[in-house]
XYZ file of C-alpha atoms in Angstrom:
502
model
C -16.090 -3.318 -29.146
C -14.297 -0.642 -31.139
C -16.634 -1.460 -33.998
C -19.649 -0.476 -31.882
C -19.052 3.173 -30.908
C -22.407 3.502 -29.149
C -21.567 0.585 -26.858
C -18.126 2.033 -26.108
C -19.795 5.291 -25.115
C -22.323 3.459 -22.951
C -19.624 1.570 -21.058
C -17.488 4.708 -20.759
C -20.467 6.507 -19.215
C -20.192 4.112 -16.264
C -16.396 4.137 -15.823
C -13.868 6.156 -13.822
C -10.237 5.222 -14.600
C -7.019 6.963 -13.596
C -3.774 7.715 -15.404
C -0.078 7.916 -14.563
C 1.716 11.191 -13.963
C 0.449 14.708 -13.598
C -0.602 15.800 -17.088
C -3.663 14.071 -18.597
C -2.445 11.897 -21.496
C -4.007 11.751 -24.946
C -5.695 8.389 -24.342
C -7.813 9.712 -21.484
C -8.791 12.754 -23.519
C -9.928 10.441 -26.306
C -11.936 8.403 -23.815
C -13.573 11.584 -22.497
C -14.476 12.477 -26.049
C -16.111 9.041 -26.261
C -18.302 9.598 -23.224
C -16.037 8.713 -20.282
C -17.872 9.695 -17.082
C -14.970 10.754 -14.936
C -11.375 10.550 -13.795
C -10.071 9.523 -10.391
C -7.026 11.356 -9.021
C -4.529 9.655 -6.738
C -1.184 10.353 -5.125
C 0.548 9.253 -8.320
C -1.005 12.276 -10.038
C -0.340 14.727 -7.226
C 3.215 13.976 -6.103
C 4.964 14.923 -9.364
C 5.953 18.600 -9.236
C 4.025 21.077 -11.303
C 1.829 24.131 -11.264
C -1.619 24.530 -9.729
C -3.811 21.433 -9.837
C -6.477 23.290 -11.791
C -4.016 24.393 -14.471
C -2.178 21.076 -14.777
C -5.044 18.606 -14.492
C -8.556 19.982 -14.128
C -8.709 22.500 -16.978
C -7.195 20.106 -19.569
C -9.829 17.504 -18.653
C -12.717 19.978 -18.705
C -11.591 21.385 -22.054
C -12.623 18.004 -23.524
C -15.680 17.345 -21.372
C -16.933 20.274 -19.263
C -19.167 18.104 -17.071
C -16.567 15.395 -16.362
C -16.582 14.026 -12.819
C -13.173 14.611 -11.229
C -12.884 12.691 -7.987
C -10.407 12.211 -5.180
C -10.269 11.139 -1.534
C -10.463 14.242 0.631
C -11.461 13.177 4.125
C -9.371 15.634 6.118
C -6.853 14.417 8.671
C -4.835 11.411 7.557
C -6.463 10.915 4.141
C -5.900 13.895 1.869
C -5.068 14.407 -1.769
C -5.225 18.196 -2.105
C -2.572 18.438 0.626
C -0.812 15.182 -0.155
C 2.635 16.777 -0.073
C 2.299 18.432 3.334
C -0.676 16.950 5.209
C -4.229 18.172 5.613
C -5.000 21.586 7.075
C -8.204 20.058 8.507
C -8.571 17.419 11.203
C -10.205 14.171 10.161
C -13.236 12.280 11.391
C -11.762 10.860 14.618
C -10.964 14.380 15.778
C -14.357 15.760 14.765
C -16.189 12.889 16.421
C -14.131 13.441 19.558
C -15.218 17.068 19.741
C -18.764 15.939 18.889
C -20.006 19.293 17.638
C -21.951 18.681 14.403
C -21.903 22.402 13.636
C -18.095 22.282 13.631
C -18.122 19.190 11.413
C -20.433 20.979 8.995
C -18.112 24.003 8.911
C -15.059 21.819 8.246
C -16.935 20.103 5.415
C -17.879 23.497 3.981
C -14.234 24.549 4.040
C -13.172 21.312 2.338
C -15.952 21.826 -0.198
C -14.720 25.343 -0.925
C -11.174 24.070 -1.481
C -12.383 21.311 -3.800
C -14.699 23.573 -5.772
C -12.020 26.236 -6.213
C -9.663 23.549 -7.519
C -12.292 22.168 -9.877
C -12.951 18.868 -8.062
C -16.665 18.083 -8.065
C -16.839 14.591 -6.511
C -15.410 13.926 -3.060
C -14.864 10.278 -2.203
C -15.880 10.858 1.401
C -16.914 10.968 4.158
C -16.360 7.589 5.798
C -19.645 6.502 7.355
C -18.013 3.437 8.911
C -18.556 2.779 12.625
C -15.151 1.936 14.101
C -16.479 -0.773 16.380
C -13.210 -2.737 16.288
C -10.343 -0.531 17.565
C -7.733 -2.785 15.949
C -9.218 -2.274 12.487
C -6.179 -1.713 10.233
C -7.828 0.441 7.540
C -10.531 2.608 9.172
C -9.336 3.793 12.593
C -9.047 7.597 12.650
C -11.058 7.793 9.408
C -14.235 7.037 11.394
C -16.196 9.556 13.445
C -16.325 7.028 16.271
C -17.387 3.674 17.731
C -21.164 4.138 17.999
C -23.782 4.420 15.244
C -25.541 7.494 16.652
C -22.281 9.478 16.868
C -21.223 8.499 13.353
C -24.720 9.165 11.989
C -25.001 12.747 13.226
C -21.551 13.685 11.939
C -22.074 11.918 8.614
C -25.241 13.965 8.208
C -23.425 17.209 9.065
C -20.525 16.460 6.713
C -22.801 15.677 3.767
C -24.816 18.859 4.343
C -21.682 20.995 4.582
C -19.910 19.520 1.564
C -22.901 19.410 -0.786
C -24.019 22.824 0.367
C -20.880 24.058 -1.410
C -21.755 22.246 -4.638
C -19.435 19.239 -4.266
C -20.982 15.758 -4.331
C -20.391 13.568 -1.275
C -19.740 9.824 -1.337
C -20.566 7.759 1.743
C -18.187 4.856 2.215
C -17.660 1.896 2.634
C -21.110 0.306 2.375
C -22.301 -1.756 4.223
C -19.677 -0.732 6.796
C -15.947 -1.463 7.124
C -15.552 -0.727 10.825
C -15.765 -4.272 12.195
C -13.116 -5.846 9.996
C -9.780 -7.213 11.114
C -8.017 -7.054 7.747
C -7.300 -4.364 5.159
C -9.433 -4.900 2.054
C -6.615 -3.504 -0.091
C -4.852 -6.824 0.537
C -7.378 -9.352 1.863
C -11.119 -9.893 1.666
C -12.552 -9.199 5.141
C -15.683 -10.852 6.493
C -18.286 -9.127 8.664
C -19.587 -11.973 10.804
C -22.548 -10.049 12.279
C -26.124 -11.164 11.911
C -28.256 -9.027 9.611
C -30.140 -7.643 12.610
C -26.866 -6.597 14.245
C -25.679 -5.091 10.944
C -28.887 -3.059 10.683
C -28.458 -1.802 14.252
C -24.749 -0.916 14.136
C -23.410 -0.457 10.598
C -26.333 0.875 8.568
C -27.700 3.871 10.577
C -24.906 6.283 9.459
C -25.565 5.418 5.828
C -29.298 5.936 6.321
C -28.557 9.328 7.901
C -26.366 10.320 4.978
C -29.008 9.210 2.489
C -31.623 11.255 4.336
C -29.321 14.274 3.964
C -29.248 13.760 0.197
C -25.833 12.138 -0.291
C -25.320 11.980 -4.043
C -23.210 8.829 -4.014
C -22.260 5.827 -1.928
C -19.187 3.638 -2.327
C -19.329 -0.096 -1.788
C -16.631 -1.826 0.214
C -14.724 -4.947 -0.786
C -16.050 -6.774 2.257
C -18.067 -9.946 2.507
C -21.310 -10.566 4.371
C -21.325 -14.369 4.633
C -24.873 -14.299 5.995
C -25.987 -12.797 2.642
C -23.555 -13.841 -0.083
C -20.188 -15.411 -0.773
C -19.324 -12.516 -3.090
C -17.826 -9.249 -1.791
C -20.352 -6.448 -1.374
C -19.184 -4.610 -4.500
C -20.032 -7.625 -6.648
C -23.103 -8.827 -4.756
C -26.600 -8.258 -6.123
C -27.971 -9.218 -2.702
C -26.023 -6.397 -1.080
C -26.235 -3.657 -3.729
C -29.673 -4.250 -5.199
C -31.236 -6.009 -2.225
C -29.885 -4.338 0.905
C -28.901 -0.914 -0.473
C -31.517 -0.250 -3.155
C -34.571 -2.188 -2.017
C -34.291 -2.242 1.782
C -32.724 1.207 2.362
C -34.374 2.778 -0.678
C -31.258 4.499 -1.978
C -31.589 5.773 -5.555
C -28.385 7.788 -5.964
C -25.159 6.739 -7.656
C -23.449 3.610 -6.369
C -19.678 3.712 -6.895
C -17.409 0.710 -6.534
C -14.279 0.882 -4.443
C -11.184 0.536 -6.616
C -11.176 -2.713 -8.575
C -7.375 -2.806 -8.501
C -7.452 -3.906 -4.853
C -5.972 -7.386 -4.536
C -9.003 -9.389 -3.322
C -10.933 -8.286 -6.420
C -8.253 -8.047 -9.091
C -6.504 -11.313 -8.266
C -9.690 -13.357 -8.639
C -11.789 -11.598 -11.278
C -9.509 -9.165 -13.123
C -10.630 -5.681 -14.118
C -13.055 -6.788 -16.813
C -14.688 -9.618 -14.902
C -15.050 -7.519 -11.748
C -16.522 -4.578 -13.657
C -19.177 -6.804 -15.242
C -20.082 -8.364 -11.890
C -20.268 -4.918 -10.262
C -22.589 -3.507 -12.920
C -24.706 -6.642 -12.801
C -24.958 -6.325 -9.003
C -26.304 -2.771 -9.304
C -23.178 -0.588 -9.157
C -23.429 2.459 -11.452
C -19.921 3.918 -11.613
C -16.934 1.569 -11.610
C -13.760 3.041 -10.121
C -10.788 1.179 -11.546
C -8.113 2.528 -9.155
C -4.778 4.302 -9.438
C -3.387 1.949 -12.099
C -3.063 3.658 -15.483
C -6.225 2.762 -17.369
C -5.046 2.837 -20.988
C -4.611 -0.946 -21.192
C -7.461 -1.690 -18.785
C -10.258 -0.130 -20.844
C -9.935 -2.608 -23.746
C -10.081 -5.483 -21.239
C -13.296 -4.062 -19.790
C -14.832 -3.531 -23.243
C -14.034 -7.117 -24.265
C -15.512 -8.578 -21.097
C -18.679 -6.478 -21.474
C -19.117 -7.786 -25.016
C -18.838 -11.353 -23.731
C -21.217 -10.707 -20.835
C -23.838 -9.138 -23.095
C -23.534 -11.994 -25.535
C -23.871 -14.661 -22.821
C -26.561 -12.910 -20.798
C -24.456 -12.050 -17.735
C -25.159 -8.327 -18.231
C -27.845 -6.388 -20.078
C -27.841 -3.159 -22.020
C -30.784 -2.019 -19.878
C -28.650 -2.323 -16.726
C -25.847 -0.280 -18.302
C -28.313 2.355 -19.504
C -29.805 2.599 -16.014
C -26.317 3.064 -14.538
C -25.356 5.624 -17.189
C -28.521 7.632 -16.528
C -27.775 7.877 -12.803
C -24.187 8.928 -13.481
C -25.376 11.511 -16.032
C -27.708 13.007 -13.423
C -24.778 13.273 -11.007
C -22.618 14.930 -13.662
C -25.368 17.471 -14.306
C -25.728 18.223 -10.588
C -21.979 18.580 -10.052
C -21.089 20.396 -13.288
C -19.191 23.664 -12.795
C -21.632 26.538 -12.525
C -24.629 24.229 -12.150
C -25.138 25.085 -8.488
C -24.817 28.128 -6.291
C -23.575 27.292 -2.793
C -26.491 26.934 -0.395
C -24.793 29.088 2.231
C -22.646 32.157 1.715
C -20.946 31.786 5.092
C -17.171 31.864 4.700
C -15.369 29.481 7.047
C -12.669 31.092 9.168
C -9.258 30.829 7.455
C -7.930 28.847 10.413
C -11.028 26.710 11.031
C -8.980 23.534 10.611
C -6.569 24.541 13.360
C -9.417 25.729 15.597
C -11.042 22.307 15.250
C -7.760 20.431 15.779
C -7.083 22.395 18.969
C -10.506 21.439 20.305
C -9.845 17.776 19.533
C -6.537 17.440 21.387
C -6.616 15.602 24.710
C -3.766 15.406 27.215
C -2.690 13.330 30.189
C -0.241 14.419 32.909
C 1.243 17.436 31.095
C 2.135 19.323 34.269
C 5.197 21.489 33.650
C 4.728 21.470 29.872
C 5.653 23.486 27.883
C 9.201 23.968 29.082
C 11.222 26.961 27.917
C 13.135 26.544 24.687
C 12.771 24.387 21.600
C 11.633 20.749 21.598
C 13.556 17.557 20.883
C 11.570 15.156 18.675
C 11.978 11.412 18.189
C 9.559 9.921 15.653
C 8.840 6.202 15.430
C 8.508 6.240 11.648
C 5.890 3.550 11.085
C 4.201 3.396 7.700
C 0.564 4.221 7.036
C -2.082 2.097 5.350
C -2.690 2.304 1.595
C -5.625 4.693 1.942
C -3.380 7.250 3.626
C -0.474 6.717 1.271
C 2.680 8.784 1.647
C 1.328 12.014 3.103
C 3.908 13.321 5.609
C 3.216 13.260 9.346
C 4.962 14.107 12.603
C 5.984 17.229 14.539
C 9.328 18.272 13.112
C 7.986 20.441 10.273
C 5.498 22.379 12.390
C 7.986 22.916 15.207
C 10.471 24.176 12.645
C 7.782 26.581 11.411
C 7.445 27.825 14.986
C 11.262 28.108 15.344
C 10.960 25.582 18.168
C 12.716 22.410 16.947
C 15.853 21.554 18.933
C 16.571 18.207 17.224
C 14.809 15.539 15.208
C 15.518 11.792 15.135
C 13.799 9.259 12.851
C 13.580 5.684 14.145
C 12.811 3.026 11.554
C 10.464 0.158 12.455
C 12.254 -2.836 13.900
C 15.108 -0.802 15.395
C 16.362 -2.219 18.686
C 15.075 0.210 21.351
C 18.458 0.136 23.067
C 20.010 1.563 19.901
C 17.654 4.536 19.587
C 19.766 7.691 20.050
C 18.306 10.218 22.475
C 19.433 13.835 22.703
C 21.229 14.957 25.825
C 18.962 15.717 28.770
C 19.294 19.501 28.609
C 16.075 20.348 30.427
C 14.048 20.764 27.240
C 10.974 18.781 26.296
C 11.575 15.430 24.595
C 8.563 14.413 22.483
C 8.285 10.862 21.118
C 5.815 10.799 18.235
C 3.902 7.576 17.567
C 0.936 6.435 15.500
C -1.467 3.805 16.843
C 1.186 2.533 19.232
C -1.284 0.504 21.292
C -1.727 -2.039 18.494
C 1.931 -2.233 17.447
C 4.212 -4.354 19.670
C 7.350 -2.677 18.338
C 6.119 0.826 19.164
C 4.911 -0.324 22.607
C 8.226 -1.975 23.400
C 10.226 0.989 22.146
C 8.165 3.432 24.201
C 8.655 1.381 27.358
C 12.409 1.278 26.772
C 12.646 5.009 26.048
C 10.573 5.874 29.120
C 12.963 3.821 31.243
C 15.833 5.920 29.881
C 14.007 9.257 30.053
C 11.005 9.077 32.425
C 9.807 12.615 31.697
C 9.411 12.275 27.946
C 6.107 13.271 26.352
C 4.385 10.831 24.010
C 2.476 12.420 21.134
C 0.016 9.801 19.860
C -1.232 10.733 16.391
C -3.499 7.733 15.907
C -6.592 6.578 17.777
C -7.162 8.014 21.245
C -8.372 5.346 23.672
C -11.617 5.702 25.570
C -11.285 6.246 28.442
C -7.909 7.970 28.439
C -5.137 6.160 30.342
C -4.492 6.952 33.987
C -0.916 5.670 34.143
C 0.525 9.131 34.743
C 2.730 9.163 31.626
C 2.737 12.593 29.911
C 0.802 12.107 26.669
C -0.814 14.223 23.962
C -3.559 12.596 21.875
C -4.039 14.489 18.607
C -6.737 12.166 17.150
C -5.106 12.191 13.731
C -1.876 12.823 11.863
C -2.772 15.707 9.559
C -0.904 19.004 9.499
C -3.596 20.711 11.590
C -3.375 17.953 14.218
C 0.396 18.325 14.328
C 0.242 22.092 14.774
C -2.283 21.784 17.598
C 0.083 19.419 19.433
C 3.141 21.550 18.743
C 1.456 24.584 20.291
C 1.083 22.653 23.547
C 4.773 21.752 23.649
C 6.318 25.147 22.956
C 6.170 28.609 24.457
C 6.082 30.197 21.003
C 2.848 32.233 20.644
C 0.412 30.640 18.157
C 0.430 32.164 14.693
C -2.764 33.617 13.271
C -2.913 31.427 10.134
C 0.101 29.095 10.413
C -1.190 26.377 8.089
C -1.760 28.413 4.949
C 1.177 28.831 2.541
């Protein structure tokens, strides 16, 4: 395709690759000069040390293409990229849905929008509009506003209004709804076994609410609706063109979830999946965190084949490119003045996290003196990545950490070292313990050894809360703001005014 520059530019106008490392390499600058629509940023770009994100990444990209879409996952709570090294200063959706104050959700989204805009990010891959109807779901969980469509719909609406009111485009995900799946689509292709009528009643209302609020983009999920198609939603014309475009009437930009995810890549490869996605009605293909230098030629070659054999048309690519161009124009720096001039409180994330915390049987807490912490160091899912979590850092900030013990998954509970019982609070920090037999067994064993310990659950809070009398703090998320809100309950140190800002 290198011999057809106009076709390269047309395909590039519908692509969003990523690159390795922090500094944008020459190949991605060349692609931008040839019409590349945007760049996705991932933890692999943000973990390497460097200067400000705008200086290291954003400005070099915009120097080539001022209206480039620069996108990342910024959901607040567990899923953050701006605060990937320390954890989010805002609570995520589970916390906001627990408070159930749409005005607060809107204010959090405005604050996130301000942070993104100031950094130069103009496309947020959020919020999640998934209804977490299956509590054991391994990939959504605390990323959802809750288990009912009306709750998720009103907070999706508020989040979109807050974020886009600050000039940052919102992306609803993961259409047609990832909340009733039992597997992680990063590794396996989940099925949603609901009837279409049940899907319309439970999964689709939050997306419809977000569309009504003007959401600029929607992301498809790598999930299968066997009642509609054998193909995953991202690659299904019946889902994208039929259900999303024709039935729901959505005319904004449709973005694919990352094609590098195993259920897609292993079967179709980058090029084959990209062609199927565009043919299905997707506009902007997100390739994933894998460095795209060697992927782009594969995509170009497969597009040439598909055009030649009739599997894809130039008209479909031009339609996709036009939608993406309209989004670039809307989100271009300086193109929009924020709708509201209200400035969120500097500590709005902590205010919200405090409101979200729920407790059981905390009589006598806090005790005088610093806190002993034992963390059951379970890993997070791939969407969360390696963002830090726990209580040790925030308690250290408050000069209230007595000791800290990390317990690796699989450790025999009898071998977990506990600090001496010196009358201070012992906090055992867990994450979604209810669905992890090892965490459950370890907690039971530790409670037998130290009946007064306090469990700090940083995953899903059950509904209703337990009545077993065990001292427990439910933070509704594992971000930095969630951790600070819990730490304040466990220590007598007076809260700081703005403890989360560097």
